[in-house]
Amino acid sequence: MFDFINIGIIDIIDIVAIALGLYYIYKMARGSVAINILLGIIFIIVIWIVANALNMELVSSVIGGIINVGVIALFILFQPELRQFLQNVGRAQQQNNFLRKIFGSNEKAISYDNTQLLNAITEMSESKTGALVVLTQNSDLSLIIDTGIIVDAQVSTPLLENLFFKNSPLHDGAVIINGDRIVAARCVLPSTQQKVPKSTGMRHRAALGISDISDVIVIVVSEETGAISIAHEGVLRRGIKPEELRDEITRYYRRFRQNSRKKAKDKSQQ
């Protein structure tokens, strides 16, 4: 009656692969409104499997039709989560030494004279001008850059202050900096999926969101208090003093280089 005795190694691998996939999707959706939708979809699939096992043809055909149509709805409903999932996969592959050699990814973290940036952050902190600045490293931010306005200009204190001036049409959103160039302004960053206090502002949520899925360094200036914060690898550090900002950025760059070298060394020894 039952074929459990005939389960082979391929069947076990099949079950484990599906279980791992569902677990990863659950982790990706956890803490967001998508989790309720995900549980609903799983419930429908379970009912469909049970109906097939009991040869309930009418129920199976109805639910099967719903599932076939629901695949398209799934991509629409889970668009932000799917994008984050693909970005996480890309980030993991980017950190793989073998693939970096194939595709020629640059392992060296970007470092440059950031005096103009630091002066701008200090002055905006003193004037309580809200700011959100993303410093790129290795991650590809082309999707984020496409949401904003291309600037392509040398980093300078007056330009940064003008971009974040409250009456400027580009003051909303983030400024993306690559090396000593301002790439784009008014860029839309993904909000974090972490559970953060309700008092956390939109800029800080966005800073955490982009740092969750990439290796960037994000500087935030609070419009309410002028306080400076830094987000990196999903961690937000608040209350950074202007005179400490250079050391903090340098520390993140140094740690990134050390991690890159360590990963490369580990790969070479395998």
PDB file of C-alpha atoms in Angstrom:
ATOM      1  CA  MET A   1       0.000   0.000   0.000  1.00  0.00           C
ATOM      2  CA  PHE A   2       2.730   2.411   0.912  1.00  0.00           C
ATOM      3  CA  ASP A   3       6.085   2.770  -0.869  1.00  0.00           C
ATOM      4  CA  PHE A   4       8.100   4.213   2.015  1.00  0.00           C
ATOM      5  CA  ILE A   5      10.345   1.137   1.936  1.00  0.00           C
ATOM      6  CA  ASN A   6      11.404   1.953  -1.638  1.00  0.00           C
ATOM      7  CA  ILE A   7      12.767   5.412  -0.818  1.00  0.00           C
ATOM      8  CA  GLY A   8      16.237   5.797  -2.326  1.00  0.00           C
ATOM      9  CA  ILE A   9      19.115   8.237  -1.990  1.00  0.00           C
ATOM     10  CA  ILE A  10      17.749  10.451  -4.796  1.00  0.00           C
ATOM     11  CA  ASP A  11      14.430  10.746  -2.965  1.00  0.00           C
ATOM     12  CA  ILE A  12      16.219  11.791   0.220  1.00  0.00           C
ATOM     13  CA  ILE A  13      18.256  14.406  -1.651  1.00  0.00           C
ATOM     14  CA  ASP A  14      15.046  15.645  -3.275  1.00  0.00           C
ATOM     15  CA  ILE A  15      13.318  16.039   0.105  1.00  0.00           C
ATOM     16  CA  VAL A  16      16.323  17.749   1.725  1.00  0.00           C
ATOM     17  CA  ALA A  17      16.656  20.194  -1.207  1.00  0.00           C
ATOM     18  CA  ILE A  18      12.986  21.186  -0.948  1.00  0.00           C
ATOM     19  CA  ALA A  19      13.246  21.522   2.852  1.00  0.00           C
ATOM     20  CA  LEU A  20      16.316  23.749   2.600  1.00  0.00           C
ATOM     21  CA  GLY A  21      14.646  25.863  -0.081  1.00  0.00           C
ATOM     22  CA  LEU A  22      11.527  26.360   2.031  1.00  0.00           C
ATOM     23  CA  TYR A  23      13.647  27.189   5.086  1.00  0.00           C
ATOM     24  CA  TYR A  24      15.637  29.825   3.192  1.00  0.00           C
ATOM     25  CA  ILE A  25      12.440  31.360   1.800  1.00  0.00           C
ATOM     26  CA  TYR A  26      11.021  31.430   5.330  1.00  0.00           C
ATOM     27  CA  LYS A  27      14.117  33.229   6.638  1.00  0.00           C
ATOM     28  CA  MET A  28      13.893  35.705   3.777  1.00  0.00           C
ATOM     29  CA  ALA A  29      10.217  36.479   4.453  1.00  0.00           C
ATOM     30  CA  ARG A  30      10.336  36.342   8.254  1.00  0.00           C
ATOM     31  CA  GLY A  31       9.528  39.634   9.940  1.00  0.00           C
ATOM     32  CA  SER A  32       7.639  40.992   6.917  1.00  0.00           C
ATOM     33  CA  VAL A  33       4.004  40.882   5.829  1.00  0.00           C
ATOM     34  CA  ALA A  34       5.037  38.305   3.228  1.00  0.00           C
ATOM     35  CA  ILE A  35       5.295  35.585   5.884  1.00  0.00           C
ATOM     36  CA  ASN A  36       1.499  35.352   6.164  1.00  0.00           C
ATOM     37  CA  ILE A  37       1.188  34.984   2.384  1.00  0.00           C
ATOM     38  CA  LEU A  38       3.932  32.339   2.388  1.00  0.00           C
ATOM     39  CA  LEU A  39       2.172  30.290   5.089  1.00  0.00           C
ATOM     40  CA  GLY A  40      -1.068  30.501   3.113  1.00  0.00           C
ATOM     41  CA  ILE A  41       0.653  29.209  -0.032  1.00  0.00           C
ATOM     42  CA  ILE A  42       2.240  26.326   1.887  1.00  0.00           C
ATOM     43  CA  PHE A  43      -1.174  25.412   3.347  1.00  0.00           C
ATOM     44  CA  ILE A  44      -2.733  25.302  -0.145  1.00  0.00           C
ATOM     45  CA  ILE A  45       0.095  23.120  -1.459  1.00  0.00           C
ATOM     46  CA  VAL A  46      -0.295  20.697   1.471  1.00  0.00           C
ATOM     47  CA  ILE A  47      -4.046  20.416   0.778  1.00  0.00           C
ATOM     48  CA  TRP A  48      -3.274  19.768  -2.913  1.00  0.00           C
ATOM     49  CA  ILE A  49      -0.806  16.976  -2.060  1.00  0.00           C
ATOM     50  CA  VAL A  50      -3.282  15.351   0.337  1.00  0.00           C
ATOM     51  CA  ALA A  51      -6.062  15.588  -2.276  1.00  0.00           C
ATOM     52  CA  ASN A  52      -3.840  13.897  -4.876  1.00  0.00           C
ATOM     53  CA  ALA A  53      -2.894  11.145  -2.427  1.00  0.00           C
ATOM     54  CA  LEU A  54      -6.595  10.462  -1.708  1.00  0.00           C
ATOM     55  CA  ASN A  55      -7.517  10.605  -5.422  1.00  0.00           C
ATOM     56  CA  MET A  56      -9.891  13.558  -4.876  1.00  0.00           C
ATOM     57  CA  GLU A  57      -9.927  14.555  -8.547  1.00  0.00           C
ATOM     58  CA  LEU A  58     -12.232  17.587  -8.323  1.00  0.00           C
ATOM     59  CA  VAL A  59     -10.394  19.154  -5.377  1.00  0.00           C
ATOM     60  CA  SER A  60      -7.041  18.367  -7.010  1.00  0.00           C
ATOM     61  CA  SER A  61      -8.013  19.975 -10.325  1.00  0.00           C
ATOM     62  CA  VAL A  62      -9.411  23.127  -8.653  1.00  0.00           C
ATOM     63  CA  ILE A  63      -6.400  23.645  -6.395  1.00  0.00           C
ATOM     64  CA  GLY A  64      -4.030  22.733  -9.238  1.00  0.00           C
ATOM     65  CA  GLY A  65      -5.561  25.488 -11.372  1.00  0.00           C
ATOM     66  CA  ILE A  66      -5.185  27.964  -8.511  1.00  0.00           C
ATOM     67  CA  ILE A  67      -1.532  27.015  -8.095  1.00  0.00           C
ATOM     68  CA  ASN A  68      -0.807  27.370 -11.821  1.00  0.00           C
ATOM     69  CA  VAL A  69      -2.244  30.883 -11.869  1.00  0.00           C
ATOM     70  CA  GLY A  70      -0.702  31.656  -8.497  1.00  0.00           C
ATOM     71  CA  VAL A  71       2.861  31.254  -9.783  1.00  0.00           C
ATOM     72  CA  ILE A  72       2.560  34.585 -11.598  1.00  0.00           C
ATOM     73  CA  ALA A  73       0.963  36.185  -8.535  1.00  0.00           C
ATOM     74  CA  LEU A  74       3.811  34.807  -6.427  1.00  0.00           C
ATOM     75  CA  PHE A  75       6.428  36.736  -8.408  1.00  0.00           C
ATOM     76  CA  ILE A  76       4.365  39.911  -8.097  1.00  0.00           C
ATOM     77  CA  LEU A  77       3.660  39.594  -4.375  1.00  0.00           C
ATOM     78  CA  PHE A  78       7.191  38.600  -3.448  1.00  0.00           C
ATOM     79  CA  GLN A  79       9.020  41.006  -5.767  1.00  0.00           C
ATOM     80  CA  PRO A  80      10.992  42.830  -2.999  1.00  0.00           C
ATOM     81  CA  GLU A  81      11.866  39.555  -1.250  1.00  0.00           C
ATOM     82  CA  LEU A  82      12.864  37.868  -4.506  1.00  0.00           C
ATOM     83  CA  ARG A  83      15.087  40.809  -5.393  1.00  0.00           C
ATOM     84  CA  GLN A  84      16.740  40.645  -1.966  1.00  0.00           C
ATOM     85  CA  PHE A  85      17.191  36.870  -2.364  1.00  0.00           C
ATOM     86  CA  LEU A  86      18.907  37.274  -5.738  1.00  0.00           C
ATOM     87  CA  GLN A  87      21.097  40.085  -4.388  1.00  0.00           C
ATOM     88  CA  ASN A  88      22.128  37.869  -1.470  1.00  0.00           C
ATOM     89  CA  VAL A  89      23.006  35.061  -3.881  1.00  0.00           C
ATOM     90  CA  GLY A  90      25.006  37.467  -6.042  1.00  0.00           C
ATOM     91  CA  ARG A  91      26.811  38.826  -2.996  1.00  0.00           C
ATOM     92  CA  ALA A  92      27.734  35.308  -1.862  1.00  0.00           C
ATOM     93  CA  GLN A  93      29.047  34.428  -5.322  1.00  0.00           C
ATOM     94  CA  GLN A  94      30.949  37.691  -5.517  1.00  0.00           C
ATOM     95  CA  GLN A  95      32.813  36.731  -2.351  1.00  0.00           C
ATOM     96  CA  ASN A  96      33.816  33.414  -3.935  1.00  0.00           C
ATOM     97  CA  ASN A  97      37.478  33.609  -4.914  1.00  0.00           C
ATOM     98  CA  PHE A  98      37.135  31.221  -7.881  1.00  0.00           C
ATOM     99  CA  LEU A  99      34.306  33.190  -9.497  1.00  0.00           C
ATOM    100  CA  ARG A 100      36.126  36.453  -8.894  1.00  0.00           C
ATOM    101  CA  LYS A 101      39.018  35.118 -10.954  1.00  0.00           C
ATOM    102  CA  ILE A 102      36.686  34.120 -13.785  1.00  0.00           C
ATOM    103  CA  PHE A 103      34.742  37.386 -13.936  1.00  0.00           C
ATOM    104  CA  GLY A 104      37.592  39.664 -12.929  1.00  0.00           C
ATOM    105  CA  SER A 105      35.984  41.192  -9.818  1.00  0.00           C
ATOM    106  CA  ASN A 106      38.194  43.613  -7.979  1.00  0.00           C
ATOM    107  CA  GLU A 107      39.192  42.333  -4.542  1.00  0.00           C
ATOM    108  CA  LYS A 108      40.727  45.534  -3.300  1.00  0.00           C
ATOM    109  CA  ALA A 109      38.474  47.802  -1.263  1.00  0.00           C
ATOM    110  CA  ILE A 110      38.134  51.369  -2.455  1.00  0.00           C
ATOM    111  CA  SER A 111      40.038  53.861  -0.328  1.00  0.00           C
ATOM    112  CA  TYR A 112      40.721  57.516  -1.060  1.00  0.00           C
ATOM    113  CA  ASP A 113      41.146  60.954   0.469  1.00  0.00           C
ATOM    114  CA  ASN A 114      37.686  61.577   1.895  1.00  0.00           C
ATOM    115  CA  THR A 115      38.366  65.013   3.397  1.00  0.00           C
ATOM    116  CA  GLN A 116      35.674  66.670   1.274  1.00  0.00           C
ATOM    117  CA  LEU A 117      33.110  64.048   2.338  1.00  0.00           C
ATOM    118  CA  LEU A 118      34.037  64.315   6.009  1.00  0.00           C
ATOM    119  CA  ASN A 119      33.798  68.108   5.936  1.00  0.00           C
ATOM    120  CA  ALA A 120      30.359  67.901   4.344  1.00  0.00           C
ATOM    121  CA  ILE A 121      29.114  65.362   6.916  1.00  0.00           C
ATOM    122  CA  THR A 122      30.449  67.496   9.770  1.00  0.00           C
ATOM    123  CA  GLU A 123      28.782  70.664   8.492  1.00  0.00           C
ATOM    124  CA  MET A 124      25.489  68.877   7.799  1.00  0.00           C
ATOM    125  CA  SER A 125      25.587  67.409  11.298  1.00  0.00           C
ATOM    126  CA  GLU A 126      26.044  70.865  12.808  1.00  0.00           C
ATOM    127  CA  SER A 127      23.192  72.317  10.724  1.00  0.00           C
ATOM    128  CA  LYS A 128      20.963  69.232  11.267  1.00  0.00           C
ATOM    129  CA  THR A 129      20.681  68.581   7.560  1.00  0.00           C
ATOM    130  CA  GLY A 130      19.479  65.039   6.902  1.00  0.00           C
ATOM    131  CA  ALA A 131      21.830  62.990   4.740  1.00  0.00           C
ATOM    132  CA  LEU A 132      22.230  59.430   3.478  1.00  0.00           C
ATOM    133  CA  VAL A 133      25.554  58.594   1.815  1.00  0.00           C
ATOM    134  CA  VAL A 134      26.515  55.163   0.456  1.00  0.00           C
ATOM    135  CA  LEU A 135      30.211  54.360  -0.025  1.00  0.00           C
ATOM    136  CA  THR A 136      30.627  51.452  -2.438  1.00  0.00           C
ATOM    137  CA  GLN A 137      33.171  48.668  -2.173  1.00  0.00           C
ATOM    138  CA  ASN A 138      32.804  45.517  -4.324  1.00  0.00           C
ATOM    139  CA  SER A 139      29.042  45.070  -4.565  1.00  0.00           C
ATOM    140  CA  ASP A 140      27.264  45.933  -7.806  1.00  0.00           C
ATOM    141  CA  LEU A 141      24.740  48.710  -7.048  1.00  0.00           C
ATOM    142  CA  SER A 142      23.526  49.218 -10.611  1.00  0.00           C
ATOM    143  CA  LEU A 143      19.918  48.420  -9.644  1.00  0.00           C
ATOM    144  CA  ILE A 144      20.055  51.001  -6.857  1.00  0.00           C
ATOM    145  CA  ILE A 145      21.736  53.594  -9.072  1.00  0.00           C
ATOM    146  CA  ASP A 146      19.020  53.129 -11.707  1.00  0.00           C
ATOM    147  CA  THR A 147      16.422  54.370  -9.196  1.00  0.00           C
ATOM    148  CA  GLY A 148      18.127  57.756  -8.870  1.00  0.00           C
ATOM    149  CA  ILE A 149      19.592  60.594 -10.937  1.00  0.00           C
ATOM    150  CA  ILE A 150      23.068  60.205 -12.441  1.00  0.00           C
ATOM    151  CA  VAL A 151      25.454  62.913 -11.198  1.00  0.00           C
ATOM    152  CA  ASP A 152      28.965  61.662 -12.103  1.00  0.00           C
ATOM    153  CA  ALA A 153      30.873  64.464 -10.422  1.00  0.00           C
ATOM    154  CA  GLN A 154      33.921  64.871  -8.221  1.00  0.00           C
ATOM    155  CA  VAL A 155      33.184  64.615  -4.504  1.00  0.00           C
ATOM    156  CA  SER A 156      33.192  68.082  -2.960  1.00  0.00           C
ATOM    157  CA  THR A 157      31.822  69.592   0.229  1.00  0.00           C
ATOM    158  CA  PRO A 158      29.675  72.273  -1.470  1.00  0.00           C
ATOM    159  CA  LEU A 159      28.169  69.769  -3.926  1.00  0.00           C
ATOM    160  CA  LEU A 160      27.195  67.307  -1.195  1.00  0.00           C
ATOM    161  CA  GLU A 161      25.662  70.057   0.911  1.00  0.00           C
ATOM    162  CA  ASN A 162      23.686  71.314  -2.076  1.00  0.00           C
ATOM    163  CA  LEU A 163      22.424  67.816  -2.890  1.00  0.00           C
ATOM    164  CA  PHE A 164      21.051  67.371   0.640  1.00  0.00           C
ATOM    165  CA  PHE A 165      19.788  70.939   1.081  1.00  0.00           C
ATOM    166  CA  LYS A 166      16.136  70.603   2.091  1.00  0.00           C
ATOM    167  CA  ASN A 167      14.879  72.672  -0.865  1.00  0.00           C
ATOM    168  CA  SER A 168      16.972  70.748  -3.377  1.00  0.00           C
ATOM    169  CA  PRO A 169      14.974  68.444  -5.694  1.00  0.00           C
ATOM    170  CA  LEU A 170      17.584  65.730  -5.053  1.00  0.00           C
ATOM    171  CA  HIS A 171      17.668  65.871  -1.253  1.00  0.00           C
ATOM    172  CA  ASP A 172      15.390  62.840  -0.780  1.00  0.00           C
ATOM    173  CA  GLY A 173      17.025  59.433  -1.045  1.00  0.00           C
ATOM    174  CA  ALA A 174      20.670  58.413  -0.992  1.00  0.00           C
ATOM    175  CA  VAL A 175      23.833  59.645  -2.668  1.00  0.00           C
ATOM    176  CA  ILE A 176      26.047  56.873  -4.068  1.00  0.00           C
ATOM    177  CA  ILE A 177      29.800  57.499  -3.969  1.00  0.00           C
ATOM    178  CA  ASN A 178      32.322  55.310  -5.774  1.00  0.00           C
ATOM    179  CA  GLY A 179      35.921  56.220  -5.015  1.00  0.00           C
ATOM    180  CA  ASP A 180      36.187  59.997  -5.370  1.00  0.00           C
ATOM    181  CA  ARG A 181      33.114  60.317  -7.635  1.00  0.00           C
ATOM    182  CA  ILE A 182      29.494  60.994  -6.780  1.00  0.00           C
ATOM    183  CA  VAL A 183      27.763  58.472  -9.040  1.00  0.00           C
ATOM    184  CA  ALA A 184      24.102  59.267  -8.412  1.00  0.00           C
ATOM    185  CA  ALA A 185      21.691  61.067  -6.089  1.00  0.00           C
ATOM    186  CA  ARG A 186      18.101  60.583  -4.953  1.00  0.00           C
ATOM    187  CA  CYS A 187      18.544  56.809  -5.026  1.00  0.00           C
ATOM    188  CA  VAL A 188      15.953  54.575  -3.397  1.00  0.00           C
ATOM    189  CA  LEU A 189      17.362  52.042  -0.919  1.00  0.00           C
ATOM    190  CA  PRO A 190      15.542  48.912   0.271  1.00  0.00           C
ATOM    191  CA  SER A 191      14.193  49.144   3.804  1.00  0.00           C
ATOM    192  CA  THR A 192      15.618  46.652   6.271  1.00  0.00           C
ATOM    193  CA  GLN A 193      13.753  43.436   7.069  1.00  0.00           C
ATOM    194  CA  GLN A 194      15.269  43.441  10.555  1.00  0.00           C
ATOM    195  CA  LYS A 195      13.081  44.068  13.571  1.00  0.00           C
ATOM    196  CA  VAL A 196      14.051  47.586  14.611  1.00  0.00           C
ATOM    197  CA  PRO A 197      12.465  49.993  17.121  1.00  0.00           C
ATOM    198  CA  LYS A 198       9.485  51.949  15.797  1.00  0.00           C
ATOM    199  CA  SER A 199      11.404  55.148  16.527  1.00  0.00           C
ATOM    200  CA  THR A 200      13.989  54.232  13.867  1.00  0.00           C
ATOM    201  CA  GLY A 201      13.767  56.773  11.045  1.00  0.00           C
ATOM    202  CA  MET A 202      13.412  55.994   7.348  1.00  0.00           C
ATOM    203  CA  ARG A 203      17.006  56.982   6.577  1.00  0.00           C
ATOM    204  CA  HIS A 204      18.343  54.611   9.218  1.00  0.00           C
ATOM    205  CA  ARG A 205      16.057  51.802   8.016  1.00  0.00           C
ATOM    206  CA  ALA A 206      17.264  52.352   4.461  1.00  0.00           C
ATOM    207  CA  ALA A 207      20.906  52.383   5.604  1.00  0.00           C
ATOM    208  CA  LEU A 208      20.420  49.047   7.344  1.00  0.00           C
ATOM    209  CA  GLY A 209      18.515  47.686   4.346  1.00  0.00           C
ATOM    210  CA  ILE A 210      21.293  48.253   1.821  1.00  0.00           C
ATOM    211  CA  SER A 211      23.980  47.125   4.286  1.00  0.00           C
ATOM    212  CA  ASP A 212      22.052  43.871   4.818  1.00  0.00           C
ATOM    213  CA  ILE A 213      22.522  42.851   1.185  1.00  0.00           C
ATOM    214  CA  SER A 214      25.833  44.434   0.182  1.00  0.00           C
ATOM    215  CA  ASP A 215      29.290  45.325   1.523  1.00  0.00           C
ATOM    216  CA  VAL A 216      28.725  49.094   1.398  1.00  0.00           C
ATOM    217  CA  ILE A 217      29.417  51.605   4.149  1.00  0.00           C
ATOM    218  CA  VAL A 218      26.477  53.935   4.778  1.00  0.00           C
ATOM    219  CA  ILE A 219      26.687  57.273   6.586  1.00  0.00           C
ATOM    220  CA  VAL A 220      23.488  58.753   8.004  1.00  0.00           C
ATOM    221  CA  VAL A 221      22.949  62.243   9.402  1.00  0.00           C
ATOM    222  CA  SER A 222      19.780  62.656  11.436  1.00  0.00           C
ATOM    223  CA  GLU A 223      17.586  65.573  10.429  1.00  0.00           C
ATOM    224  CA  GLU A 224      16.124  65.776  13.954  1.00  0.00           C
ATOM    225  CA  THR A 225      19.294  65.656  16.063  1.00  0.00           C
ATOM    226  CA  GLY A 226      22.206  65.999  13.645  1.00  0.00           C
ATOM    227  CA  ALA A 227      23.628  62.745  15.044  1.00  0.00           C
ATOM    228  CA  ILE A 228      25.885  60.700  12.765  1.00  0.00           C
ATOM    229  CA  SER A 229      25.434  56.944  12.305  1.00  0.00           C
ATOM    230  CA  ILE A 230      27.235  54.307  10.238  1.00  0.00           C
ATOM    231  CA  ALA A 231      25.703  51.101   8.874  1.00  0.00           C
ATOM    232  CA  HIS A 232      27.795  48.178   7.654  1.00  0.00           C
ATOM    233  CA  GLU A 233      27.025  44.461   7.266  1.00  0.00           C
ATOM    234  CA  GLY A 234      23.584  44.887   8.811  1.00  0.00           C
ATOM    235  CA  VAL A 235      24.846  46.660  11.934  1.00  0.00           C
ATOM    236  CA  LEU A 236      24.000  50.299  12.719  1.00  0.00           C
ATOM    237  CA  ARG A 237      26.331  52.275  14.981  1.00  0.00           C
ATOM    238  CA  ARG A 238      24.907  55.522  16.282  1.00  0.00           C
ATOM    239  CA  GLY A 239      26.438  58.559  17.913  1.00  0.00           C
ATOM    240  CA  ILE A 240      29.613  58.738  15.825  1.00  0.00           C
ATOM    241  CA  LYS A 241      31.419  61.993  16.575  1.00  0.00           C
ATOM    242  CA  PRO A 242      32.526  64.027  13.538  1.00  0.00           C
ATOM    243  CA  GLU A 243      36.162  63.816  14.606  1.00  0.00           C
ATOM    244  CA  GLU A 244      35.857  60.005  14.828  1.00  0.00           C
ATOM    245  CA  LEU A 245      34.250  59.563  11.426  1.00  0.00           C
ATOM    246  CA  ARG A 246      37.480  59.253   9.421  1.00  0.00           C
ATOM    247  CA  ASP A 247      38.811  56.570  11.777  1.00  0.00           C
ATOM    248  CA  GLU A 248      35.522  54.660  11.607  1.00  0.00           C
ATOM    249  CA  ILE A 249      35.479  54.608   7.804  1.00  0.00           C
ATOM    250  CA  THR A 250      39.148  53.600   7.692  1.00  0.00           C
ATOM    251  CA  ARG A 251      38.451  50.797  10.168  1.00  0.00           C
ATOM    252  CA  TYR A 252      35.662  49.397   7.986  1.00  0.00           C
ATOM    253  CA  TYR A 253      37.848  49.541   4.877  1.00  0.00           C
ATOM    254  CA  ARG A 254      40.714  47.841   6.726  1.00  0.00           C
ATOM    255  CA  ARG A 255      38.466  45.081   8.053  1.00  0.00           C
ATOM    256  CA  PHE A 256      37.047  44.523   4.579  1.00  0.00           C
ATOM    257  CA  ARG A 257      40.553  44.126   3.099  1.00  0.00           C
ATOM    258  CA  GLN A 258      41.565  41.736   5.891  1.00  0.00           C
ATOM    259  CA  ASN A 259      38.470  39.579   5.340  1.00  0.00           C
ATOM    260  CA  SER A 260      39.106  39.534   1.583  1.00  0.00           C
ATOM    261  CA  ARG A 261      42.706  38.412   2.084  1.00  0.00           C
ATOM    262  CA  LYS A 262      41.672  35.768   4.626  1.00  0.00           C
ATOM    263  CA  LYS A 263      39.029  34.321   2.288  1.00  0.00           C
ATOM    264  CA  ALA A 264      41.492  34.276  -0.597  1.00  0.00           C
ATOM    265  CA  LYS A 265      44.077  32.522   1.572  1.00  0.00           C
ATOM    266  CA  ASP A 266      41.562  29.927   2.778  1.00  0.00           C
ATOM    267  CA  LYS A 267      40.473  29.210  -0.799  1.00  0.00           C
ATOM    268  CA  SER A 268      44.064  28.793  -1.974  1.00  0.00           C
ATOM    269  CA  GLN A 269      44.770  26.275   0.813  1.00  0.00           C
ATOM    270  CA  GLN A 270      41.788  24.094  -0.073  1.00  0.00           C
TER     271      GLN A 270
END
